[in-house]
Amino acid sequence: MFKRLNQVAKIFVHKKQDLIQLDVSSIPLHVAIIMDGNGRWAKNRGLPRIAGHKEGMNAVKKVTRAASEIGIKVLTLYAFSTENWKRPQEEIQFLMKLPSDFFDTFVPELVEKNIRVMSIGEIDPLPLHTKEALTRACEQTKQNTGMVLNFALNYGSQDEICKAVQQIAQDVEQKKLHPKDISRDTIEDYLMTHHLPDVDLLIRTSGEKRISNFLLWQIAYSELIFSEILWPDVSEEIFMAMILEYQNRHRRFGGL
Ligand code: V07
């Protein structure tokens, strides 16, 4: 399902006067992003935090377009963590409206670009209108065979691993599984990402150098890029430059 492209063509991207040259044969299959810095972006402009989240959604659209264009197969975005419930009520309410905003303004383009929306995380505790927007986005794009745009919503990796262990224990109890047959592959089958390829590249914006409970198991062999750029300032070109950075590291180690 997620085969690597085997083309020798290059993709050229204009970055002011520079030209970014990407190697189509080593595009990461799965890129995951911690979209940090929305609050700081707003604060720097004397705007409320929610203005940063709104601009952050525009960056989501730009990066989605760029990722799909260069042939990334899965883009996983950390939109709302299990810890984000600690934020002010007003901010949470605003964040919970973003999936339906996104749906109204972007689903036609996703359909046109053959992009499929999926999600990981505990959906049940989300407000009904948020769940409905997410379900509709997934439904309306489910025939699409291009890039998977995977939103991590109310996601926490330690909770994900706990749930996997509970399910494994239950299957052992019901004799569906023998303890000695539990391998790394078995554990992967019980994670929320069981249907997705390995994460090749994890990006975190805004200068924080932490993983913050995102995809702990899945990033075992990923390249990590920590960028100082605030998420709302990420453009198509900046994203392409991050992919180039990935390729430059990969060329050094890939052949060994
Ligand atoms: C959210 C915008 C990006 C910056 C970081 C946090 C704020 C897109 C979505 C979304 C989620 C599901 C869906 C369609 C769109 C979203 C939340 C926050 C909660 F089906 N951006 N975005 N959801 N931010």
Short mmCIF file of C-alpha atoms and ligand atoms in Angstrom, two decimals:
data_model
loop_
_atom_site.label_atom_id
_atom_site.label_comp_id
_atom_site.label_asym_id
_atom_site.label_seq_id
_atom_site.Cartn_x
_atom_site.Cartn_y
_atom_site.Cartn_z
CA MET A 1 0.00 0.00 0.00
CA PHE A 2 2.78 2.43 0.91
CA LYS A 3 5.40 1.74 -1.76
CA ARG A 4 8.28 4.11 -2.27
CA LEU A 5 8.39 5.95 -5.58
CA ASN A 6 11.29 4.84 -7.66
CA GLN A 7 11.80 7.82 -9.91
CA VAL A 8 15.03 9.60 -10.64
CA ALA A 9 13.39 12.95 -11.45
CA LYS A 10 14.08 15.85 -9.15
CA ILE A 11 11.62 18.34 -7.77
CA PHE A 12 12.60 21.97 -7.95
CA VAL A 13 11.13 24.46 -5.57
CA HIS A 14 11.67 28.19 -5.74
CA LYS A 15 12.84 29.66 -2.43
CA LYS A 16 13.40 33.31 -3.21
CA GLN A 17 16.46 33.03 -5.48
CA ASP A 18 17.49 29.59 -4.25
CA LEU A 19 16.37 26.34 -5.74
CA ILE A 20 15.61 23.41 -3.47
CA GLN A 21 16.37 20.17 -5.23
CA LEU A 22 14.69 17.14 -3.70
CA ASP A 23 15.50 13.57 -4.63
CA VAL A 24 12.19 11.87 -5.44
CA SER A 25 13.64 8.43 -4.66
CA SER A 26 14.21 9.26 -0.99
CA ILE A 27 11.14 11.20 0.07
CA PRO A 28 10.16 10.14 3.62
CA LEU A 29 7.05 7.91 3.54
CA HIS A 30 5.70 9.16 6.86
CA VAL A 31 6.33 12.61 8.36
CA ALA A 32 4.97 13.52 11.82
CA ILE A 33 4.88 17.09 13.13
CA ILE A 34 4.52 18.70 16.57
CA MET A 35 3.07 22.07 15.50
CA ASP A 36 4.43 24.24 18.30
CA GLY A 37 4.71 28.05 18.58
CA ASN A 38 1.21 29.29 17.75
CA GLY A 39 0.82 31.06 21.10
CA ARG A 40 4.25 32.69 20.86
CA TRP A 41 3.59 33.79 17.27
CA ALA A 42 0.43 35.59 18.48
CA LYS A 43 2.11 37.05 21.57
CA ASN A 44 4.92 38.50 19.41
CA ARG A 45 2.22 40.44 17.55
CA GLY A 46 0.19 41.44 20.60
CA LEU A 47 -2.63 39.15 19.46
CA PRO A 48 -4.66 36.64 21.51
CA ARG A 49 -3.43 33.00 21.43
CA ILE A 50 -6.40 31.96 19.32
CA ALA A 51 -5.14 34.19 16.49
CA GLY A 52 -2.01 32.04 16.51
CA HIS A 53 -4.06 28.84 16.25
CA LYS A 54 -6.00 30.31 13.33
CA GLU A 55 -2.80 31.19 11.49
CA GLY A 56 -1.50 27.73 12.49
CA MET A 57 -4.34 26.21 10.52
CA ASN A 58 -3.20 28.09 7.42
CA ALA A 59 0.23 26.54 7.92
CA VAL A 60 -1.47 23.13 8.11
CA LYS A 61 -2.97 23.77 4.67
CA LYS A 62 0.36 24.91 3.18
CA VAL A 63 2.29 21.93 4.55
CA THR A 64 -0.45 19.52 3.45
CA ARG A 65 -0.21 20.87 -0.12
CA ALA A 66 3.59 20.65 -0.15
CA ALA A 67 3.70 17.16 1.39
CA SER A 68 1.16 15.79 -1.06
CA GLU A 69 2.94 17.40 -3.99
CA ILE A 70 6.31 15.77 -3.25
CA GLY A 71 4.80 12.33 -2.71
CA ILE A 72 4.82 11.92 1.07
CA LYS A 73 2.42 9.05 1.84
CA VAL A 74 1.39 9.96 5.41
CA LEU A 75 1.48 13.31 7.22
CA THR A 76 0.62 12.99 10.93
CA LEU A 77 -0.10 16.28 12.72
CA TYR A 78 -0.31 16.65 16.50
CA ALA A 79 -3.41 18.86 16.66
CA PHE A 80 -4.54 18.25 20.27
CA SER A 81 -2.79 16.27 23.00
CA THR A 82 -4.36 14.64 26.05
CA GLU A 83 -2.52 17.32 28.10
CA ASN A 84 -4.12 20.20 26.15
CA TRP A 85 -7.31 19.87 28.27
CA LYS A 86 -5.39 21.82 30.98
CA ARG A 87 -5.55 24.98 28.84
CA PRO A 88 -8.11 27.76 29.49
CA GLN A 89 -11.68 26.74 28.66
CA GLU A 90 -12.00 29.53 26.09
CA GLU A 91 -8.92 28.36 24.19
CA ILE A 92 -10.12 24.73 24.18
CA GLN A 93 -13.49 25.84 22.81
CA PHE A 94 -11.75 27.69 20.00
CA LEU A 95 -9.46 24.74 19.19
CA MET A 96 -12.45 22.40 19.04
CA LYS A 97 -13.97 24.57 16.29
CA LEU A 98 -10.89 24.22 14.06
CA PRO A 99 -11.76 20.79 12.63
CA SER A 100 -15.10 22.11 11.30
CA ASP A 101 -13.46 25.33 10.01
CA PHE A 102 -10.92 23.16 8.26
CA PHE A 103 -13.66 20.92 6.91
CA ASP A 104 -15.66 23.85 5.48
CA THR A 105 -12.68 25.53 3.84
CA PHE A 106 -10.44 22.66 2.76
CA VAL A 107 -12.28 19.39 2.06
CA PRO A 108 -13.02 20.23 -1.62
CA GLU A 109 -9.28 20.77 -2.16
CA LEU A 110 -8.45 17.52 -0.33
CA VAL A 111 -10.85 15.65 -2.60
CA GLU A 112 -9.36 17.32 -5.68
CA LYS A 113 -5.83 16.40 -4.51
CA ASN A 114 -6.86 12.81 -3.66
CA ILE A 115 -5.90 13.28 0.03
CA ARG A 116 -7.51 11.09 2.68
CA VAL A 117 -8.21 12.38 6.22
CA MET A 118 -7.74 9.96 9.12
CA SER A 119 -7.17 10.36 12.85
CA ILE A 120 -5.52 8.77 15.87
CA GLY A 121 -6.40 9.48 19.51
CA GLU A 122 -9.41 9.08 21.80
CA ILE A 123 -12.23 10.68 19.84
CA ASP A 124 -15.06 10.01 22.34
CA PRO A 125 -14.30 12.83 24.84
CA LEU A 126 -14.29 15.49 22.07
CA PRO A 127 -17.36 17.76 21.70
CA LEU A 128 -20.02 16.34 19.38
CA HIS A 129 -19.57 19.07 16.73
CA THR A 130 -15.80 18.35 16.60
CA LYS A 131 -16.36 14.62 16.26
CA GLU A 132 -18.93 15.23 13.51
CA ALA A 133 -16.56 17.46 11.53
CA LEU A 134 -13.80 14.87 11.84
CA THR A 135 -16.09 11.98 10.88
CA ARG A 136 -17.40 13.92 7.88
CA ALA A 137 -13.87 14.78 6.72
CA CYS A 138 -12.87 11.08 7.01
CA GLU A 139 -16.06 9.91 5.29
CA GLN A 140 -15.88 12.36 2.38
CA THR A 141 -12.26 11.49 1.64
CA LYS A 142 -12.29 7.74 2.34
CA GLN A 143 -12.08 6.76 -1.36
CA ASN A 144 -8.99 8.93 -1.84
CA THR A 145 -5.86 6.93 -2.57
CA GLY A 146 -3.19 9.65 -2.31
CA MET A 147 -1.59 11.04 0.83
CA VAL A 148 -3.09 10.26 4.24
CA LEU A 149 -3.53 13.41 6.33
CA ASN A 150 -3.63 11.95 9.82
CA PHE A 151 -4.72 14.20 12.71
CA ALA A 152 -3.66 13.23 16.23
CA LEU A 153 -6.58 14.51 18.30
CA ASN A 154 -6.78 13.91 22.06
CA TYR A 155 -3.75 11.69 21.53
CA GLY A 156 -1.17 10.64 24.11
CA SER A 157 1.41 7.97 23.39
CA GLN A 158 1.62 6.52 26.92
CA ASP A 159 -2.18 6.10 26.95
CA GLU A 160 -1.94 4.47 23.51
CA ILE A 161 0.64 1.97 24.82
CA CYS A 162 -1.48 1.30 27.96
CA LYS A 163 -4.51 0.54 25.78
CA ALA A 164 -2.42 -1.76 23.59
CA VAL A 165 -1.13 -3.66 26.66
CA GLN A 166 -4.70 -4.00 28.04
CA GLN A 167 -5.92 -5.39 24.71
CA ILE A 168 -2.97 -7.79 24.45
CA ALA A 169 -3.64 -9.02 28.02
CA GLN A 170 -7.30 -9.56 27.15
CA ASP A 171 -6.40 -11.51 24.01
CA VAL A 172 -3.99 -13.65 26.04
CA GLU A 173 -6.73 -14.30 28.61
CA GLN A 174 -9.09 -15.32 25.82
CA LYS A 175 -6.38 -17.61 24.39
CA LYS A 176 -6.26 -15.67 21.09
CA LEU A 177 -2.60 -14.95 21.75
CA HIS A 178 0.20 -16.85 23.51
CA PRO A 179 2.62 -14.73 25.62
CA LYS A 180 5.66 -16.19 23.88
CA ASP A 181 4.29 -15.02 20.51
CA ILE A 182 4.25 -11.35 21.57
CA SER A 183 6.85 -9.67 19.38
CA ARG A 184 7.52 -6.07 18.36
CA ASP A 185 5.28 -6.66 15.35
CA THR A 186 2.47 -7.85 17.65
CA ILE A 187 2.74 -4.68 19.73
CA GLU A 188 2.68 -2.55 16.57
CA ASP A 189 -0.53 -4.29 15.52
CA TYR A 190 -2.21 -3.03 18.71
CA LEU A 191 -1.11 0.61 18.38
CA MET A 192 -3.37 3.28 16.82
CA THR A 193 -0.89 3.57 13.94
CA HIS A 194 -1.11 -0.15 13.02
CA HIS A 195 -2.34 0.76 9.50
CA LEU A 196 0.45 3.29 8.81
CA PRO A 197 4.10 2.92 7.72
CA ASP A 198 6.97 3.68 10.15
CA VAL A 199 7.62 7.33 10.95
CA ASP A 200 10.70 8.37 8.93
CA LEU A 201 10.87 11.97 10.11
CA LEU A 202 9.60 13.81 13.19
CA ILE A 203 9.58 17.61 13.09
CA ARG A 204 9.00 19.90 16.08
CA THR A 205 8.80 23.64 15.51
CA SER A 206 9.36 26.55 17.91
CA GLY A 207 12.65 25.49 19.46
CA GLU A 208 11.44 23.03 22.13
CA LYS A 209 13.54 19.87 22.04
CA ARG A 210 11.09 17.41 23.60
CA ILE A 211 8.83 14.63 22.33
CA SER A 212 5.92 15.48 24.70
CA ASN A 213 4.24 12.06 24.63
CA PHE A 214 3.90 11.94 20.81
CA LEU A 215 4.43 8.60 19.00
CA LEU A 216 6.98 7.24 21.49
CA TRP A 217 7.15 3.73 20.07
CA GLN A 218 6.86 4.84 16.44
CA ILE A 219 9.87 7.19 16.41
CA ALA A 220 12.41 4.54 17.50
CA TYR A 221 14.34 4.92 14.21
CA SER A 222 13.06 8.31 12.96
CA GLU A 223 15.18 11.28 12.00
CA LEU A 224 14.36 14.21 14.31
CA ILE A 225 14.31 17.84 13.21
CA PHE A 226 13.89 20.57 15.82
CA SER A 227 13.36 23.94 14.16
CA GLU A 228 13.35 27.39 15.79
CA ILE A 229 10.63 28.54 13.35
CA LEU A 230 7.20 29.11 14.89
CA TRP A 231 4.50 26.88 13.38
CA PRO A 232 2.41 29.71 11.80
CA ASP A 233 5.58 30.91 10.00
CA VAL A 234 6.13 27.54 8.29
CA SER A 235 5.60 27.87 4.53
CA GLU A 236 5.76 25.36 1.67
CA GLU A 237 9.40 26.38 1.09
CA ILE A 238 10.41 25.99 4.72
CA PHE A 239 8.80 22.56 4.81
CA MET A 240 10.65 21.56 1.61
CA ALA A 241 13.90 22.73 3.21
CA MET A 242 13.21 20.41 6.16
CA ILE A 243 12.70 17.50 3.76
CA LEU A 244 16.00 18.43 2.11
CA GLU A 245 17.68 18.34 5.54
CA TYR A 246 16.23 14.84 6.02
CA GLN A 247 17.60 13.76 2.63
CA ASN A 248 21.05 15.18 3.35
CA ARG A 249 21.23 13.13 6.57
CA HIS A 250 19.84 10.08 4.81
CA ARG A 251 22.31 10.15 1.96
CA ARG A 252 25.09 9.88 4.53
CA PHE A 253 23.65 6.88 6.37
CA GLY A 254 21.25 5.31 3.87
CA GLY A 255 23.80 3.22 1.98
CA LEU A 256 25.32 1.54 5.07
C1 V07 B 1 -5.65 22.67 15.14
C2 V07 B 1 -4.15 24.33 14.02
C3 V07 B 1 -2.72 23.90 13.77
C4 V07 B 1 -1.78 24.39 14.81
C5 V07 B 1 -1.77 23.61 16.08
C6 V07 B 1 -2.99 23.54 16.95
C7 V07 B 1 -4.21 24.23 16.46
C8 V07 B 1 -6.32 21.42 11.94
C9 V07 B 1 -7.17 20.64 12.69
C10 V07 B 1 -8.05 19.57 12.21
C11 V07 B 1 -8.33 18.47 12.98
C12 V07 B 1 -9.17 17.45 12.52
C13 V07 B 1 -9.71 17.55 11.26
C14 V07 B 1 -9.44 18.64 10.47
C15 V07 B 1 -8.62 19.64 10.95
C16 V07 B 1 -6.99 21.07 14.01
C17 V07 B 1 -7.20 21.22 16.26
C18 V07 B 1 -6.26 22.22 16.31
C19 V07 B 1 -7.83 20.73 17.52
F1 V07 B 1 -10.50 16.58 10.79
N1 V07 B 1 -5.65 22.26 12.71
N2 V07 B 1 -6.05 22.06 13.99
N3 V07 B 1 -7.56 20.63 15.13
N4 V07 B 1 -4.72 23.69 15.19
#
